[in-house]
Amino acid sequence: MQFFLASPDYNQTHFNLTKIRVHLSNGVAEIYEQHQDLLGKIINNVVDIETTLENKLEKVKYLVQDGVFVVSSKISILSNIEKSETSVYIYAKRIKELNPKNSVDEIAKEYQIKKDLLDKEELKTEPIGILSNSKIYVLRQEVEFLEKAVSLLKSMKA
């Protein structure tokens, strides 16, 4: 199974995966080889992938913001034998790989910088204009995303 993960500033590809687990707003979808074609929306949630390399199970976790995923079975054109292969494509506004090697302090610092920017922007803006201000909207989304990343990393390390 193939896995393609992309955002405006992040791109990742994995091959020979055994399972992809996508956390959606209305439940969890587990994708295996030969899965039916599927389309869904991921709302600021988690994607887990698993692969077996040299008899060792490896897991990678990603946090995605406003992502969509597509599961597609296709016929391979690279060989004479028709064999179907399952591919999963995820496109998101923002992606953060979550693993124990990530520094919680580094992401917490980034969170604090964005939070301070949001607070300053909200103070500068008239109360009636806060809801329609696109800069505040984007900053709020970034703050929520980073807050969730910090929370997930802390729970992984505990």
PDB file of C-alpha atoms in Angstrom:
ATOM      1  CA  MET A   1       0.000   0.000   0.000  1.00  0.00           C
ATOM      2  CA  GLN A   2       1.219   3.490  -0.839  1.00  0.00           C
ATOM      3  CA  PHE A   3       0.742   6.622   1.267  1.00  0.00           C
ATOM      4  CA  PHE A   4       1.116  10.223   0.100  1.00  0.00           C
ATOM      5  CA  LEU A   5       0.854  13.094   2.569  1.00  0.00           C
ATOM      6  CA  ALA A   6       1.004  16.689   1.355  1.00  0.00           C
ATOM      7  CA  SER A   7       0.414  20.250   2.505  1.00  0.00           C
ATOM      8  CA  PRO A   8       1.672  23.599   1.205  1.00  0.00           C
ATOM      9  CA  ASP A   9       4.880  23.240   3.263  1.00  0.00           C
ATOM     10  CA  TYR A  10       5.207  19.477   3.873  1.00  0.00           C
ATOM     11  CA  ASN A  11       5.439  16.399   1.648  1.00  0.00           C
ATOM     12  CA  GLN A  12       5.924  12.778   2.681  1.00  0.00           C
ATOM     13  CA  THR A  13       5.647   9.430   0.890  1.00  0.00           C
ATOM     14  CA  HIS A  14       5.621   5.920   2.356  1.00  0.00           C
ATOM     15  CA  PHE A  15       5.477   2.552   0.593  1.00  0.00           C
ATOM     16  CA  ASN A  16       4.709  -1.024   1.677  1.00  0.00           C
ATOM     17  CA  LEU A  17       2.397   0.002   4.498  1.00  0.00           C
ATOM     18  CA  THR A  18       0.252  -2.557   6.284  1.00  0.00           C
ATOM     19  CA  LYS A  19      -2.342  -0.251   7.864  1.00  0.00           C
ATOM     20  CA  ILE A  20      -3.397   3.390   7.878  1.00  0.00           C
ATOM     21  CA  ARG A  21      -5.683   4.621  10.623  1.00  0.00           C
ATOM     22  CA  VAL A  22      -7.431   7.948  10.064  1.00  0.00           C
ATOM     23  CA  HIS A  23      -9.184   9.744  12.911  1.00  0.00           C
ATOM     24  CA  LEU A  24     -12.195  11.579  11.547  1.00  0.00           C
ATOM     25  CA  SER A  25     -14.714  13.892  13.140  1.00  0.00           C
ATOM     26  CA  ASN A  26     -17.326  11.126  13.072  1.00  0.00           C
ATOM     27  CA  GLY A  27     -15.165   8.078  13.840  1.00  0.00           C
ATOM     28  CA  VAL A  28     -12.076   6.136  12.854  1.00  0.00           C
ATOM     29  CA  ALA A  29     -11.330   4.537   9.470  1.00  0.00           C
ATOM     30  CA  GLU A  30      -8.734   1.763   9.186  1.00  0.00           C
ATOM     31  CA  ILE A  31      -7.389   1.278   5.682  1.00  0.00           C
ATOM     32  CA  TYR A  32      -5.754  -1.994   4.605  1.00  0.00           C
ATOM     33  CA  GLU A  33      -4.558  -3.320   1.246  1.00  0.00           C
ATOM     34  CA  GLN A  34      -7.426  -3.878  -1.223  1.00  0.00           C
ATOM     35  CA  HIS A  35      -9.644  -1.372   0.615  1.00  0.00           C
ATOM     36  CA  GLN A  36     -12.560   0.030  -1.350  1.00  0.00           C
ATOM     37  CA  ASP A  37     -12.267   3.503  -2.828  1.00  0.00           C
ATOM     38  CA  LEU A  38     -13.151   6.118  -0.261  1.00  0.00           C
ATOM     39  CA  LEU A  39     -13.147   9.878   0.215  1.00  0.00           C
ATOM     40  CA  GLY A  40     -13.338  11.669   3.564  1.00  0.00           C
ATOM     41  CA  LYS A  41     -12.561  14.805   5.520  1.00  0.00           C
ATOM     42  CA  ILE A  42     -10.145  14.942   8.446  1.00  0.00           C
ATOM     43  CA  ILE A  43     -10.802  17.803  10.838  1.00  0.00           C
ATOM     44  CA  ASN A  44      -7.651  18.686  12.805  1.00  0.00           C
ATOM     45  CA  ASN A  45      -7.040  15.077  13.796  1.00  0.00           C
ATOM     46  CA  VAL A  46      -4.613  12.195  13.830  1.00  0.00           C
ATOM     47  CA  VAL A  47      -3.358   9.815  11.129  1.00  0.00           C
ATOM     48  CA  ASP A  48      -1.455   6.661  12.162  1.00  0.00           C
ATOM     49  CA  ILE A  49       0.479   4.524   9.695  1.00  0.00           C
ATOM     50  CA  GLU A  50       2.040   1.107  10.259  1.00  0.00           C
ATOM     51  CA  THR A  51       4.585  -0.825   8.256  1.00  0.00           C
ATOM     52  CA  THR A  52       6.651  -3.925   8.830  1.00  0.00           C
ATOM     53  CA  LEU A  53      10.325  -3.562   7.912  1.00  0.00           C
ATOM     54  CA  GLU A  54      12.748  -6.411   8.547  1.00  0.00           C
ATOM     55  CA  ASN A  55      10.205  -8.153  10.823  1.00  0.00           C
ATOM     56  CA  LYS A  56       9.860  -5.010  12.931  1.00  0.00           C
ATOM     57  CA  LEU A  57       6.619  -3.056  13.281  1.00  0.00           C
ATOM     58  CA  GLU A  58       7.103   0.677  12.769  1.00  0.00           C
ATOM     59  CA  LYS A  59       4.435   3.252  13.581  1.00  0.00           C
ATOM     60  CA  VAL A  60       4.333   6.909  12.565  1.00  0.00           C
ATOM     61  CA  LYS A  61       1.734   9.424  13.740  1.00  0.00           C
ATOM     62  CA  TYR A  62       0.770  12.708  12.061  1.00  0.00           C
ATOM     63  CA  LEU A  63      -1.446  15.556  13.181  1.00  0.00           C
ATOM     64  CA  VAL A  64      -3.241  17.149  10.223  1.00  0.00           C
ATOM     65  CA  GLN A  65      -5.322  20.297  10.025  1.00  0.00           C
ATOM     66  CA  ASP A  66      -8.351  20.476   7.735  1.00  0.00           C
ATOM     67  CA  GLY A  67      -7.288  17.506   5.662  1.00  0.00           C
ATOM     68  CA  VAL A  68      -9.031  15.356   3.096  1.00  0.00           C
ATOM     69  CA  PHE A  69      -8.102  11.800   2.312  1.00  0.00           C
ATOM     70  CA  VAL A  70      -8.674   9.672  -0.747  1.00  0.00           C
ATOM     71  CA  VAL A  71      -8.331   5.896  -0.867  1.00  0.00           C
ATOM     72  CA  SER A  72      -7.919   4.545  -4.382  1.00  0.00           C
ATOM     73  CA  SER A  73      -7.294   1.095  -5.801  1.00  0.00           C
ATOM     74  CA  LYS A  74      -5.629   1.314  -9.185  1.00  0.00           C
ATOM     75  CA  ILE A  75      -4.333  -1.041 -11.841  1.00  0.00           C
ATOM     76  CA  SER A  76      -0.557  -0.969 -12.059  1.00  0.00           C
ATOM     77  CA  ILE A  77       0.728   0.070 -15.490  1.00  0.00           C
ATOM     78  CA  LEU A  78       4.316  -0.775 -14.598  1.00  0.00           C
ATOM     79  CA  SER A  79       3.989  -4.492 -15.291  1.00  0.00           C
ATOM     80  CA  ASN A  80       2.291  -6.814 -17.733  1.00  0.00           C
ATOM     81  CA  ILE A  81       0.347  -8.450 -14.933  1.00  0.00           C
ATOM     82  CA  GLU A  82      -2.696  -6.544 -13.809  1.00  0.00           C
ATOM     83  CA  LYS A  83      -2.393  -6.108 -10.092  1.00  0.00           C
ATOM     84  CA  SER A  84      -4.325  -3.655  -8.025  1.00  0.00           C
ATOM     85  CA  GLU A  85      -2.583  -1.538  -5.455  1.00  0.00           C
ATOM     86  CA  THR A  86      -4.195   0.568  -2.762  1.00  0.00           C
ATOM     87  CA  SER A  87      -3.033   4.159  -2.457  1.00  0.00           C
ATOM     88  CA  VAL A  88      -3.990   6.671   0.213  1.00  0.00           C
ATOM     89  CA  TYR A  89      -3.615  10.388  -0.472  1.00  0.00           C
ATOM     90  CA  ILE A  90      -3.974  13.004   2.252  1.00  0.00           C
ATOM     91  CA  TYR A  91      -3.948  16.719   1.502  1.00  0.00           C
ATOM     92  CA  ALA A  92      -4.040  19.089   4.468  1.00  0.00           C
ATOM     93  CA  LYS A  93      -3.635  22.734   5.343  1.00  0.00           C
ATOM     94  CA  ARG A  94      -0.953  21.893   7.901  1.00  0.00           C
ATOM     95  CA  ILE A  95       0.842  18.710   9.002  1.00  0.00           C
ATOM     96  CA  LYS A  96       3.013  17.915  11.999  1.00  0.00           C
ATOM     97  CA  GLU A  97       4.771  14.563  12.471  1.00  0.00           C
ATOM     98  CA  LEU A  98       4.379  13.386  16.050  1.00  0.00           C
ATOM     99  CA  ASN A  99       7.076  11.162  17.483  1.00  0.00           C
ATOM    100  CA  PRO A 100       8.895  10.955  20.814  1.00  0.00           C
ATOM    101  CA  LYS A 101      11.940  12.622  19.226  1.00  0.00           C
ATOM    102  CA  ASN A 102       9.987  15.852  18.699  1.00  0.00           C
ATOM    103  CA  SER A 103      10.707  18.489  21.297  1.00  0.00           C
ATOM    104  CA  VAL A 104       7.600  19.445  23.247  1.00  0.00           C
ATOM    105  CA  ASP A 105       9.387  22.627  24.334  1.00  0.00           C
ATOM    106  CA  GLU A 106      10.057  23.647  20.728  1.00  0.00           C
ATOM    107  CA  ILE A 107       6.425  23.231  19.706  1.00  0.00           C
ATOM    108  CA  ALA A 108       5.258  24.869  22.957  1.00  0.00           C
ATOM    109  CA  LYS A 109       7.491  27.852  22.146  1.00  0.00           C
ATOM    110  CA  GLU A 110       5.988  28.090  18.644  1.00  0.00           C
ATOM    111  CA  TYR A 111       2.528  27.857  20.248  1.00  0.00           C
ATOM    112  CA  GLN A 112       3.323  30.694  22.668  1.00  0.00           C
ATOM    113  CA  ILE A 113       4.596  32.936  19.853  1.00  0.00           C
ATOM    114  CA  LYS A 114       1.400  32.380  17.839  1.00  0.00           C
ATOM    115  CA  LYS A 115      -0.763  32.849  20.952  1.00  0.00           C
ATOM    116  CA  ASP A 116       0.941  36.176  21.710  1.00  0.00           C
ATOM    117  CA  LEU A 117       0.408  37.311  18.105  1.00  0.00           C
ATOM    118  CA  LEU A 118      -3.258  36.336  18.356  1.00  0.00           C
ATOM    119  CA  ASP A 119      -3.702  38.223  21.627  1.00  0.00           C
ATOM    120  CA  LYS A 120      -2.069  41.367  20.182  1.00  0.00           C
ATOM    121  CA  GLU A 121      -4.190  41.171  17.037  1.00  0.00           C
ATOM    122  CA  GLU A 122      -7.395  40.748  19.071  1.00  0.00           C
ATOM    123  CA  LEU A 123      -6.500  43.795  21.193  1.00  0.00           C
ATOM    124  CA  LYS A 124      -5.913  45.899  18.059  1.00  0.00           C
ATOM    125  CA  THR A 125      -9.218  44.885  16.484  1.00  0.00           C
ATOM    126  CA  GLU A 126     -12.630  46.276  17.342  1.00  0.00           C
ATOM    127  CA  PRO A 127     -14.791  43.651  19.115  1.00  0.00           C
ATOM    128  CA  ILE A 128     -17.298  43.684  16.282  1.00  0.00           C
ATOM    129  CA  GLY A 129     -14.552  43.043  13.718  1.00  0.00           C
ATOM    130  CA  ILE A 130     -12.926  40.054  15.440  1.00  0.00           C
ATOM    131  CA  LEU A 131     -15.241  37.499  13.826  1.00  0.00           C
ATOM    132  CA  SER A 132     -14.659  38.839  10.313  1.00  0.00           C
ATOM    133  CA  ASN A 133     -10.900  39.415  10.605  1.00  0.00           C
ATOM    134  CA  SER A 134      -9.131  36.802   8.457  1.00  0.00           C
ATOM    135  CA  LYS A 135      -5.768  37.271  10.184  1.00  0.00           C
ATOM    136  CA  ILE A 136      -7.334  36.476  13.571  1.00  0.00           C
ATOM    137  CA  TYR A 137      -9.128  33.474  12.081  1.00  0.00           C
ATOM    138  CA  VAL A 138      -5.881  32.026  10.693  1.00  0.00           C
ATOM    139  CA  LEU A 139      -3.988  32.697  13.935  1.00  0.00           C
ATOM    140  CA  ARG A 140      -6.737  30.987  15.958  1.00  0.00           C
ATOM    141  CA  GLN A 141      -6.499  27.911  13.746  1.00  0.00           C
ATOM    142  CA  GLU A 142      -2.707  27.815  14.121  1.00  0.00           C
ATOM    143  CA  VAL A 143      -2.939  28.221  17.909  1.00  0.00           C
ATOM    144  CA  GLU A 144      -5.518  25.414  18.186  1.00  0.00           C
ATOM    145  CA  PHE A 145      -3.408  23.154  15.960  1.00  0.00           C
ATOM    146  CA  LEU A 146      -0.213  23.751  17.954  1.00  0.00           C
ATOM    147  CA  GLU A 147      -2.067  23.347  21.247  1.00  0.00           C
ATOM    148  CA  LYS A 148      -3.303  19.944  20.079  1.00  0.00           C
ATOM    149  CA  ALA A 149       0.204  18.984  18.897  1.00  0.00           C
ATOM    150  CA  VAL A 150       1.680  19.843  22.313  1.00  0.00           C
ATOM    151  CA  SER A 151      -1.071  17.906  24.071  1.00  0.00           C
ATOM    152  CA  LEU A 152      -0.586  14.802  21.889  1.00  0.00           C
ATOM    153  CA  LEU A 153       3.201  14.891  22.267  1.00  0.00           C
ATOM    154  CA  LYS A 154       2.923  15.157  26.048  1.00  0.00           C
ATOM    155  CA  SER A 155       0.559  12.182  26.127  1.00  0.00           C
ATOM    156  CA  MET A 156       2.927  10.153  23.906  1.00  0.00           C
ATOM    157  CA  LYS A 157       5.870  10.814  26.220  1.00  0.00           C
ATOM    158  CA  ALA A 158       3.907  10.026  29.391  1.00  0.00           C
TER     159      ALA A 158
END
